[in-house]
Coordinates of C-alpha atoms in Angstrom, one line a residue:
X11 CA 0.0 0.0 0.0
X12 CA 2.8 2.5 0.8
X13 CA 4.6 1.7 -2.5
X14 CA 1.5 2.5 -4.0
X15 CA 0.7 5.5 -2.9
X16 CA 4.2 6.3 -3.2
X17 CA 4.0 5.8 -7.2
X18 CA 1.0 8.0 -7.1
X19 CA 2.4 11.0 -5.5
X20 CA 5.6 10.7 -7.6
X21 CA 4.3 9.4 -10.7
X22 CA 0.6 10.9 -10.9
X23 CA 0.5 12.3 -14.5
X24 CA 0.9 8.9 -15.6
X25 CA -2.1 7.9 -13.4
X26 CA -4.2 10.5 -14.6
X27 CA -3.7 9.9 -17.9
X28 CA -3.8 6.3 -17.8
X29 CA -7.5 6.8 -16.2
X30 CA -8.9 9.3 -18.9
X31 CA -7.4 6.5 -21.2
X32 CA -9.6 3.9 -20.0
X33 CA -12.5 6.3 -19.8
X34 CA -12.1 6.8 -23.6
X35 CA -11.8 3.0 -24.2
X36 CA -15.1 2.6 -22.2
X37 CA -16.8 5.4 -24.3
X38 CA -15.4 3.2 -27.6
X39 CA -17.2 0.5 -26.2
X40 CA -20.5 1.7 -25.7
X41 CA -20.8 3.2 -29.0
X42 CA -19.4 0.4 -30.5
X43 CA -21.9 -2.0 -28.8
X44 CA -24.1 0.4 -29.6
X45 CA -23.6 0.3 -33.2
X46 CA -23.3 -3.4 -33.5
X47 CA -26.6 -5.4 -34.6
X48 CA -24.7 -8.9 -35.7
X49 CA -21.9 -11.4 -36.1
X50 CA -20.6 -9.2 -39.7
X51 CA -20.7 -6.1 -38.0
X52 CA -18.7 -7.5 -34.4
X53 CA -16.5 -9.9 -36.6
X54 CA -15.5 -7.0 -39.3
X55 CA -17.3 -3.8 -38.5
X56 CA -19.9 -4.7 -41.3
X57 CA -17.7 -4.1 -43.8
X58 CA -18.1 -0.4 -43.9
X59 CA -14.8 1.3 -42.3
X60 CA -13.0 3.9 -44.4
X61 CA -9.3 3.7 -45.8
X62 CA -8.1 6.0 -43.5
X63 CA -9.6 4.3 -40.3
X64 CA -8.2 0.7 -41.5
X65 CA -4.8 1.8 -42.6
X66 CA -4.5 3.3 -39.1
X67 CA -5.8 0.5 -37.4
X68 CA -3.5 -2.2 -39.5
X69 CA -0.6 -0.1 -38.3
X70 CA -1.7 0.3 -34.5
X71 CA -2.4 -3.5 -34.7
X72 CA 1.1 -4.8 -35.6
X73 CA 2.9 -2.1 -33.9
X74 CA 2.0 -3.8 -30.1
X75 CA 5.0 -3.1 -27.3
X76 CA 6.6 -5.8 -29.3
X77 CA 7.8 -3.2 -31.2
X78 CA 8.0 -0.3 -28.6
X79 CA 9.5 -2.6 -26.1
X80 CA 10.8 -5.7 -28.2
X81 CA 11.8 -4.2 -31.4
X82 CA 13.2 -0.8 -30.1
X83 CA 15.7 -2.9 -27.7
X84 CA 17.0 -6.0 -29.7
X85 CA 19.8 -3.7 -31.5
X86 CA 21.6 -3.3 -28.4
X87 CA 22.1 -6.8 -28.6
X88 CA 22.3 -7.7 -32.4
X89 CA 23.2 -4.2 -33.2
X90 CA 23.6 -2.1 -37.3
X91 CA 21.8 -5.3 -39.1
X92 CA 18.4 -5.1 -37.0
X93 CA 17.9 -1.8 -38.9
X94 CA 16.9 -4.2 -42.1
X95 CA 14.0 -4.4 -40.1
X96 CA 12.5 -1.1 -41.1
X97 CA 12.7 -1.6 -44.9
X98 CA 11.4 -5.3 -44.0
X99 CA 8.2 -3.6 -42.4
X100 CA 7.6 -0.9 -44.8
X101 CA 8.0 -3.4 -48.2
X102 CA 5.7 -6.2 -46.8
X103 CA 3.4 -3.9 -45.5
X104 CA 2.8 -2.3 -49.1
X105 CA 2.6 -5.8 -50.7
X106 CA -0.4 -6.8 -47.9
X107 CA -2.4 -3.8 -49.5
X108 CA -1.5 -4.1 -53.2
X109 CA -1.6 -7.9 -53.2
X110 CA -3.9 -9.2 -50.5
X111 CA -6.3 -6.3 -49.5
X112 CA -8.2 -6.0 -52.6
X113 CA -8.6 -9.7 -53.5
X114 CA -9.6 -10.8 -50.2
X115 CA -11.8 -8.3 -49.5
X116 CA -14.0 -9.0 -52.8
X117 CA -13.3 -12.8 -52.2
X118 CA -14.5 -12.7 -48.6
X119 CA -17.2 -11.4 -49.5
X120 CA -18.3 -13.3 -52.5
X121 CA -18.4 -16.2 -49.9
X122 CA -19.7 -14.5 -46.8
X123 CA -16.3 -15.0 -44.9
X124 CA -15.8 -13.4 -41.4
X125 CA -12.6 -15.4 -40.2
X126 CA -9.7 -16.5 -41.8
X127 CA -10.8 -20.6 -41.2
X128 CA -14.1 -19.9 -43.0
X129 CA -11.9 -18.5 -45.6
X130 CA -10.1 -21.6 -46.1
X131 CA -13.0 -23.6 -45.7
X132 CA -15.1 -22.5 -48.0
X133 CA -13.0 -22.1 -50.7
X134 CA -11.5 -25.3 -50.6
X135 CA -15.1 -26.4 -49.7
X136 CA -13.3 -28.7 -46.4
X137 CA -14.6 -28.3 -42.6
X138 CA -11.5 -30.3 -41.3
X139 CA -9.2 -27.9 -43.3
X140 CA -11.5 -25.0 -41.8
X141 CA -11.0 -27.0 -38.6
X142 CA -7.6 -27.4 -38.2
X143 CA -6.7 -23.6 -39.0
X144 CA -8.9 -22.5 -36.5
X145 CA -6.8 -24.7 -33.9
X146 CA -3.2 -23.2 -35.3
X147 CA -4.8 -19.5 -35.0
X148 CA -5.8 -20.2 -31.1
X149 CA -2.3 -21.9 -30.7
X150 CA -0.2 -19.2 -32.5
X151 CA -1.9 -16.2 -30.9
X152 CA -1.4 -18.3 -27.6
X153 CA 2.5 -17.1 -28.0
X154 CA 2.3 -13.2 -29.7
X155 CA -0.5 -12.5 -26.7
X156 CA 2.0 -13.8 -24.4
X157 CA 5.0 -11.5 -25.9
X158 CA 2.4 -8.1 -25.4
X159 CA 2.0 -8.9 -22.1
X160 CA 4.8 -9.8 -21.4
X161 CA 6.3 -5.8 -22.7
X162 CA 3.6 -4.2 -21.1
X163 CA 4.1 -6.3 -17.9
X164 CA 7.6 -4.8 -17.5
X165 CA 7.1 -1.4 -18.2
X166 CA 4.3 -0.9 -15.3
X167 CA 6.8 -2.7 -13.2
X168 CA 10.0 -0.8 -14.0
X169 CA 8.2 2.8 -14.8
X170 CA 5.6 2.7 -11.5
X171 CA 6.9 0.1 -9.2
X172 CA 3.8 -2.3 -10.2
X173 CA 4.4 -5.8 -9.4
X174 CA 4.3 -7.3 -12.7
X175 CA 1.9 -9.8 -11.1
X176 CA -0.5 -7.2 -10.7
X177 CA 0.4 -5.3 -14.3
X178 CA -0.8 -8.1 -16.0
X179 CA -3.9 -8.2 -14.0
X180 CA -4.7 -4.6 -14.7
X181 CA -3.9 -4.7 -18.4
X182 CA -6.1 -8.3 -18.4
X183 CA -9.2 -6.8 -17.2
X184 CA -8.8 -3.3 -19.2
X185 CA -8.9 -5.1 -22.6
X186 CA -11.0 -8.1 -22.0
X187 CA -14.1 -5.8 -20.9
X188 CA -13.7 -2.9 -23.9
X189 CA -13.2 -6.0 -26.2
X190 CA -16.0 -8.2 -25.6
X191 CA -18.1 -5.4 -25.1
X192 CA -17.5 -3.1 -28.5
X193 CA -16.3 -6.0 -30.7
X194 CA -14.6 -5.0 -34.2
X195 CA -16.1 -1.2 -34.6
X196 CA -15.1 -0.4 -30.9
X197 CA -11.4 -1.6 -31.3
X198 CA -10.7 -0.2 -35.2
X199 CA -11.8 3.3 -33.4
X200 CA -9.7 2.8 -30.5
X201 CA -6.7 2.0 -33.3
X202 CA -7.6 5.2 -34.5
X203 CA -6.4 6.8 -31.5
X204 CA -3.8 4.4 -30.3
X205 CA -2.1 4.6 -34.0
X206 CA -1.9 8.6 -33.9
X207 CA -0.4 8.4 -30.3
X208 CA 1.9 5.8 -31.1
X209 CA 3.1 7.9 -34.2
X210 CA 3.9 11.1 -31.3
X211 CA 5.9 8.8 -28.7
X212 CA 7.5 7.0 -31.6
X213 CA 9.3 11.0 -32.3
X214 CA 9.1 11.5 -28.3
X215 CA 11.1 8.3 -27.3
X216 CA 13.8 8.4 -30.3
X217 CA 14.3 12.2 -30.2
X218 CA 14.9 11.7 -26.1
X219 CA 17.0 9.0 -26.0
X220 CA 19.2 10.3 -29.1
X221 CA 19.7 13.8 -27.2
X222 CA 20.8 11.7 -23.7
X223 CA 23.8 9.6 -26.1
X224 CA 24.9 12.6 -27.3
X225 CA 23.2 13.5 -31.1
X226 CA 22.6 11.6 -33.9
X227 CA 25.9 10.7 -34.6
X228 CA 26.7 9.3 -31.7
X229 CA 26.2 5.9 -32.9
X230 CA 29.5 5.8 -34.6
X231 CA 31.2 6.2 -31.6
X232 CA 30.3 2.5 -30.7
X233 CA 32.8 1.1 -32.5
X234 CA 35.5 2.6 -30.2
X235 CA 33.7 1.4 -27.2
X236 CA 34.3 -2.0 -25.5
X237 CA 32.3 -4.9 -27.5
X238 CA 31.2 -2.2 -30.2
X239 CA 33.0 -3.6 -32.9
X240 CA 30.5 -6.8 -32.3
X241 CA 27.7 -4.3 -33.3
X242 CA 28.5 -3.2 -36.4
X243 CA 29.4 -7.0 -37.4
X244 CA 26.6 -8.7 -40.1
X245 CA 27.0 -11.8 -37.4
X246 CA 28.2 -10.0 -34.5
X247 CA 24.4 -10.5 -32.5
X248 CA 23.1 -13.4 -34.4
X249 CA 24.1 -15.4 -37.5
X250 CA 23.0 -13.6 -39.8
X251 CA 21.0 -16.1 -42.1
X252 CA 18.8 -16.6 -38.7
X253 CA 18.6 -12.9 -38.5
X254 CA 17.2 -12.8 -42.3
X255 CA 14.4 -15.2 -40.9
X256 CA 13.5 -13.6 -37.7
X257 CA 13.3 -10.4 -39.6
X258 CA 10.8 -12.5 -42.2
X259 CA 8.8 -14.3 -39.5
X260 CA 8.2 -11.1 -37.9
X261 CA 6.8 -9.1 -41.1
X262 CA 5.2 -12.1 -43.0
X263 CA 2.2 -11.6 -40.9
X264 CA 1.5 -8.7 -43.0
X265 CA 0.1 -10.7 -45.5
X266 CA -0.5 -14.2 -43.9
X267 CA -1.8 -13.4 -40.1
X268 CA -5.5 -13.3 -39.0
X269 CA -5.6 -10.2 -36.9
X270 CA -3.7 -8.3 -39.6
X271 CA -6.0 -9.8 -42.9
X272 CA -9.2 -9.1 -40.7
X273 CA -8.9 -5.3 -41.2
X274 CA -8.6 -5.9 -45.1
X275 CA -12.3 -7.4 -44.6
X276 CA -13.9 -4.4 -43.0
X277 CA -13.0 -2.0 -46.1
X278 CA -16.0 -0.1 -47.4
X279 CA -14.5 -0.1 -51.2
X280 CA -11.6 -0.6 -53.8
X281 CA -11.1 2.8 -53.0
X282 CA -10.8 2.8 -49.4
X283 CA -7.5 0.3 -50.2
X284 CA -6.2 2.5 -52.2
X285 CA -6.5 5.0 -49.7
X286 CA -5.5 2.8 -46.6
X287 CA -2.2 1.5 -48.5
X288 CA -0.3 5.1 -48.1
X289 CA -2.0 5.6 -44.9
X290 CA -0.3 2.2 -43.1
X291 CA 2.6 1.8 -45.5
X292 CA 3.4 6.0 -44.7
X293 CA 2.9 5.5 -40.6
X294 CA 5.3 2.1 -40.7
X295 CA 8.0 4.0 -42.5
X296 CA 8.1 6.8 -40.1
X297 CA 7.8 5.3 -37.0
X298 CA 9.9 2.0 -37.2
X299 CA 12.9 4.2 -38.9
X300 CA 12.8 6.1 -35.3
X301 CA 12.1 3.1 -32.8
X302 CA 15.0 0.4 -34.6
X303 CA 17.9 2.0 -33.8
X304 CA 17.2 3.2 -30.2
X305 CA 18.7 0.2 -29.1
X306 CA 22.7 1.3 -30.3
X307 CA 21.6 5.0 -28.5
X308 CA 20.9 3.2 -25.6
X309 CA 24.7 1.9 -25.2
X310 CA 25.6 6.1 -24.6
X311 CA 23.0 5.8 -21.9
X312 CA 23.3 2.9 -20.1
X313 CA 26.3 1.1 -20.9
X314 CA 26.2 -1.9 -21.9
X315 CA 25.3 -4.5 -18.6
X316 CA 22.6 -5.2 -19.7
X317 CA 21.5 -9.2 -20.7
X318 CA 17.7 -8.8 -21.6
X319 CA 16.6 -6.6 -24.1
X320 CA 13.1 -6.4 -23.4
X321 CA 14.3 -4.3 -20.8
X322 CA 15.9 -1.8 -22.6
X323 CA 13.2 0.5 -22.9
X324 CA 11.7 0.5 -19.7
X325 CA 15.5 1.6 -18.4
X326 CA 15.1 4.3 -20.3
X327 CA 11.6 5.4 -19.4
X328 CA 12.7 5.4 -15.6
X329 CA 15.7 7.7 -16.2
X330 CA 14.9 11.1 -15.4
X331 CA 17.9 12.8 -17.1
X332 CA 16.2 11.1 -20.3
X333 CA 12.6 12.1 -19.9
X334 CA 10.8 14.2 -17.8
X335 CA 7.9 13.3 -15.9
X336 CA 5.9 14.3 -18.6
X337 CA 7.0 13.0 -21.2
X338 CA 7.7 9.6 -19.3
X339 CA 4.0 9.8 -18.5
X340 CA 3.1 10.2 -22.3
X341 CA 5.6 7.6 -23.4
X342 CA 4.0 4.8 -21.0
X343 CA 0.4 5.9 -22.1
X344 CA 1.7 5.6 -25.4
X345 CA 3.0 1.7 -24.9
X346 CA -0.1 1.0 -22.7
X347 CA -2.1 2.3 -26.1
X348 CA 0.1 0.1 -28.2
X349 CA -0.4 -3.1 -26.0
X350 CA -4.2 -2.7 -26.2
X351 CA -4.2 -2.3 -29.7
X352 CA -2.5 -5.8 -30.4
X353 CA -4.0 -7.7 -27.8
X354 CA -8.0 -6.3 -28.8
X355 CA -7.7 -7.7 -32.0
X356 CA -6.0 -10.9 -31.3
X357 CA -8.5 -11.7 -28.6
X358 CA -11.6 -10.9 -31.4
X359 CA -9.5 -13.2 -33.6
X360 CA -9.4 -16.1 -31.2
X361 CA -12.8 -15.7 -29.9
X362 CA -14.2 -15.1 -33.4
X363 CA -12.7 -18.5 -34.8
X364 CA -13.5 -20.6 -31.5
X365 CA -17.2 -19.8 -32.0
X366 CA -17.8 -19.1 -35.4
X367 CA -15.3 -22.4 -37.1
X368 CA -15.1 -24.6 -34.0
X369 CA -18.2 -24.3 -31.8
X370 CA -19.8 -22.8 -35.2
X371 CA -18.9 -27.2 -36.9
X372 CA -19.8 -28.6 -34.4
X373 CA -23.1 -27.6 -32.5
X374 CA -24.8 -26.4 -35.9
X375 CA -27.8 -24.1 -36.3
X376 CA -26.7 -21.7 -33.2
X377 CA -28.7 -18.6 -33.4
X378 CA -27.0 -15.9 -34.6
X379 CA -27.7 -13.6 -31.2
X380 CA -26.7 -16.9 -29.4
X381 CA -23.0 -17.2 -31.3
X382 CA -22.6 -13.1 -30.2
X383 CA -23.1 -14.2 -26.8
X384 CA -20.8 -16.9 -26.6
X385 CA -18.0 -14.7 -29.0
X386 CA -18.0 -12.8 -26.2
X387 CA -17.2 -15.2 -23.7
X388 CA -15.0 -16.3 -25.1
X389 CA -12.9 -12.8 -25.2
X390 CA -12.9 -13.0 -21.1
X391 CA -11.9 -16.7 -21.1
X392 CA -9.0 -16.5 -23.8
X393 CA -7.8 -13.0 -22.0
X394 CA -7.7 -14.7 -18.5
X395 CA -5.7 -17.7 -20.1
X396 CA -3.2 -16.0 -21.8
X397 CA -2.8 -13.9 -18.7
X398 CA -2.2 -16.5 -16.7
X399 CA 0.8 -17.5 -19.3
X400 CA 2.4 -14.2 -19.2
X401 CA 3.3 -15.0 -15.7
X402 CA 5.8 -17.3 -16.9
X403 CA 6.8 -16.5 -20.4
X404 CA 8.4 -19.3 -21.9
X405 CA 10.8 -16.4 -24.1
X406 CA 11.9 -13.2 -24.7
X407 CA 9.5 -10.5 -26.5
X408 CA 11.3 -10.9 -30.1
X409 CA 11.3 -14.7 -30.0
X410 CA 7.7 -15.4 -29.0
X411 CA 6.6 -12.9 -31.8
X412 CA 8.7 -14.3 -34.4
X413 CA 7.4 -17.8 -33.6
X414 CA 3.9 -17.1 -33.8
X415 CA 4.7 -15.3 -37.4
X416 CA 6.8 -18.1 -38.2
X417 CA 3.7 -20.5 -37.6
X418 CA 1.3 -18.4 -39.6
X419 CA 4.0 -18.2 -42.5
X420 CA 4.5 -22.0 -42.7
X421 CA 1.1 -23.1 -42.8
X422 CA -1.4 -20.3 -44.1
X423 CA 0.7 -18.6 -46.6
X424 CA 0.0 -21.4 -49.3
X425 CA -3.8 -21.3 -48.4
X426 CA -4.0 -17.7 -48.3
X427 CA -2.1 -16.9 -51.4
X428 CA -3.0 -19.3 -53.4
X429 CA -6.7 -19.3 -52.2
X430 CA -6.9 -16.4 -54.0
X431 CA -4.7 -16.6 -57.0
X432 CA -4.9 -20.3 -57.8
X433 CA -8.0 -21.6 -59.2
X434 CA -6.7 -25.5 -58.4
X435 CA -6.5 -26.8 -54.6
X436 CA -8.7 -28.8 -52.1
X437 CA -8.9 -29.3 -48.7
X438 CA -6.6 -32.0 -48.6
X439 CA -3.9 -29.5 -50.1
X440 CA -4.5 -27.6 -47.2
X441 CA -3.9 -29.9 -44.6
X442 CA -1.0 -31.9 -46.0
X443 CA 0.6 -27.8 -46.4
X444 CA -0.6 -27.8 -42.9
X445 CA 1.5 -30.5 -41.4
X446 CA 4.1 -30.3 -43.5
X447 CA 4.9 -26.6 -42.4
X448 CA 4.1 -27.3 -38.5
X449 CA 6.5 -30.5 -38.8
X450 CA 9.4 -28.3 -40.3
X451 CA 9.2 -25.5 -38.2
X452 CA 9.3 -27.7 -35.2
X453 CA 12.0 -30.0 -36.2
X454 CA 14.1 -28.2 -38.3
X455 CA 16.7 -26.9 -35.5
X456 CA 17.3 -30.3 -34.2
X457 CA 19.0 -31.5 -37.7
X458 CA 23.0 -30.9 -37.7
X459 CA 22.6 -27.9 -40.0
X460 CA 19.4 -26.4 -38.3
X461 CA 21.2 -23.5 -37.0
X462 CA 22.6 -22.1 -40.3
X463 CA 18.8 -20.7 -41.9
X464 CA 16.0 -20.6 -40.1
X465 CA 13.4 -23.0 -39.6
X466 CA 11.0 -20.3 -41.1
X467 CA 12.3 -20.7 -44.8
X468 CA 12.6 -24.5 -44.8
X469 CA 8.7 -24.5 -43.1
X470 CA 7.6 -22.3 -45.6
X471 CA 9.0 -23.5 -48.8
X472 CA 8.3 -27.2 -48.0
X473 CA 4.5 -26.3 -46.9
X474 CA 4.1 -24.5 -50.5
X475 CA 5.5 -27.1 -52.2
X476 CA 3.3 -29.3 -51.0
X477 CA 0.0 -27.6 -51.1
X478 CA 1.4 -27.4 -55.1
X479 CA 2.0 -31.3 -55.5
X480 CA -0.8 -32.3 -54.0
X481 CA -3.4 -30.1 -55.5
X482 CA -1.8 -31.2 -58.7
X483 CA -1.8 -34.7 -58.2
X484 CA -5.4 -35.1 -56.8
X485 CA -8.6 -35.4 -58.6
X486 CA -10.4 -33.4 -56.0
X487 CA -11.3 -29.8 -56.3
X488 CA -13.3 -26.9 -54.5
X489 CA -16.7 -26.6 -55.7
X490 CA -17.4 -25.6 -59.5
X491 CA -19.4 -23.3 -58.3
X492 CA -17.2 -21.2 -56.0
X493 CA -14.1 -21.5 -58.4
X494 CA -16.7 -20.4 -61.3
X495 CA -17.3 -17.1 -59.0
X496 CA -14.1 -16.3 -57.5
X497 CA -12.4 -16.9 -60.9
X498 CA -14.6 -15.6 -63.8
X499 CA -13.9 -17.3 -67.4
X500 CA -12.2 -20.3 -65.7
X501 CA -14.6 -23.3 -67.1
X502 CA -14.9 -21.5 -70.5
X503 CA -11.2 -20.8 -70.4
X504 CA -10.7 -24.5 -69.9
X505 CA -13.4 -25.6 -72.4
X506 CA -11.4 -23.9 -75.0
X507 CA -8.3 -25.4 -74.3
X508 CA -10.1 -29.1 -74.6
X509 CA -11.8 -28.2 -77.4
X510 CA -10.5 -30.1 -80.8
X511 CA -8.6 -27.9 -83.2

């Protein structure tokens, strides 16, 4: 109790603003209850939401405190390469909205899809297909949840003097209520919000901690320092073929991850894409170019002790001859914002595919008021689980969010992708691309050579090839009639090439 009221007397701009925070998220989700009459509109907002507000949101939904806390941090360990990440970020976030956004959006609804499994299931026409991607999305998002809390965890502890026990329980309650609540229309306008703050702090945190090492170029001072030489070495951190695929598990999910595909759903029009593709693609550039490389500044400013990463941020926060108490404040509202903003639409992602493509298969003919119920249910239960996994996280912030990319890379990129540019594939595709992908991933580091690319590549190329060769080999399709719509001209395109000369 005393350390509490401690942390409020010393730290009480950061209280205050945390509370009118969480008044404005409770505001969100009354009006976005209020403005929700069904599964489309909680699911995907009805598919009505403006470029602007979707580009936004897609860029407040991948940039969680994995990146504030994470991604900001791991160059004081792996140092000058983990700047690839920004053109990484920026390239695969402007192929998502050239390549995928259109297409699926028109697809998904030519098939009245809500979740990525019913996308796989009905264009391949295969529950068990539909089935089993429903159980990788709950198992996947199992691990990136964990990461978010996880950074958020330790910021509340190391900033305010929170027990991180008791972080994870604030944080826990917080998002599970505004999510379940408000659904899809309440969290894409809280995105709004949280993606404009997180744009501010992203020029707050990298212009402070620059100014505290000294300028900009202090950074090419390291070299002279003990263990700098390490930092400017391509393998100095990491090796740097397993850098190249932690760099490409964590960006794939631009184009291959249900929370980031479910915004591409809710777009009003071919012109809201267009729209939301400079809006996203513009935001990335900016901020990630400031938040990578605060990681070499933080060597000026606190030496280089320290072993964990995730950390390096919130040792920066807590330094008053960094920040000052107001711009701390700001800075912690701002990762607070950015935490929410993952963990809201990965909880609707879970709890949308438990109910709608595993409850949804197998207790059939649920009313659609009933499934709303139960979606929301299952927020609070897959919230309180995850919570409870945070208190022991199995990683560090970087490595539990690279996994869960690396698992949505290896088995949903074939489906995905091809799902929408292939006319040819079946259910049986899917799975075998499925397995395949899960069994490389998995095993890949235990072979002698494991440790020389990582197990994303192998997973990947191995779970496309065989979606390919089977879909190829087998006699089974999708349904004639769903091919016939999602691909205009294919039957008469392959009546002519049957036809005799």
């Amino acid at each position: 109790m005393t350390a509490l009221l401690e942390s409020l007397r010393t730290y009480w701009p950061v209280h205050v603003m945390l509370v009118l925070y969480t008044v404005l998220l409770a505001y969100h989700a009354w009006t976005g209850r209020r403005e929700t009459s069904g599964l489309a509109d909680y699911y995907v907002g009805g598919r009505g939401m403006s470029g602007v507000a979707i580009g936004l949101s897609f860029f407040a939904t991948y940039s969680s405190t994995n990146s504030f806390v994470g991604f900001s941090g791991q160059a004081y360990a792996w140092g000058l390469p983990w700047l690839l990440l920004v053109p990484a970020i920026v390239l695969m976030s402007f192929l998502a909205w050239v390549w995928i956004a259109p297409r699926l959006r028109d697809v998904t609804a030519s098939l009245d899809s809500l979740t990525i499994p019913d996308f796989i299931g009905f264009r391949f026409g295969s529950d068990h297909a539909r089935l089993l991607a429903a159980v990788i999305i709950l198992f996947a998002s199992f691990f990136y949840m964990t990461a978010v809390f996880k950074g958020i965890g330790n910021l509340l502890e190391v900033f305010l003097g929170i027990p991180y026990r008791a972080a994870i329980g604030i944080v826990f309650v917080i998002v599970m209520v505004y999510t379940a609540v408000g659904g899809f229309i309440s969290v894409v306008k809280t995105d709004v919000v949280q993606g404009v703050i997180m744009i501010v702090a992203a020029v707050v945190l990298s212009s402070g901690t620059v100014r505290a090492a000294g300028g900009l170029g202090a950074i090419w001072d390291l070299p002279a320092r003990a263990g700098g030489e390490a930092l400017f070495s391509w393998s100095g951190g990491i090796a740097f073929p397993v850098l190249l695929g932690v760099l490409f598990a964590a960006t794939v999910k631009f184009i291959v991850e249900p929370r980031q595909l479910s915004r591409f759903y809710a777009l009003e029009s071919p012109r809201a894409a267009r729209t939301g593709v400079w809006v996203s693609t513009l935001a990335f550039a900016v901020v990630y170019s400031l938040l990578v490389p605060i990681g070499l500044y933080a060597h000026h400013v606190l030496g280089g002790g320290l072993t964990d990463t995730d950390l390096v941020v919130p040792e920066l926060l807590a330094r008053a001859d960094v920040f000052s108490t107001g711009a701390g404040a700001f800075l912690l509202l701002a990762m607070v914002a950015a935490a929410m903003s993952s963990l809201d639409s990965v909880l609707l992602v879970m709890a949308s595919t438990c109910e709608r493509d595993i409850a949804g298969l197998l207790i059939r003919h649920r009313s659609e008021e009933s499934a709303l119920r139960y979606t929301r249910l299952y927020v609070a239960i897959f919230a309180g689980v995850t919570a409870l996994f945070a208190l022991s996280p199995p990683g560090g912030i970087v490595w539990m969010t690279a996994l869960s990319g690396s698992i949505y890379g290896a088995c949903f990129f074939p489906a995905v992708i091809l799902g929408l540019y292939w006319r040819k594939g079946n259910g049986t595709a899917v799975i075998a691309s499925f397995l395949v992908g899960l069994t490389v991933l998995t095993g890949w580091n235990r072979l002698p050579f494991g440790g020389i690319v990582h197990a994303v590549f192998p997973a990947m190329t191995l779970s496309l090839a065989t979606f390919v060769w089977v879909a190829l080999r087998s006699a089974e399709g999708a349904s004639e009639e769903v091919v016939a719509t999602l691909f205009p001209g294919s039957r008469s395109t392959e009546a002519g090439e049957r036809a005799p000369q």
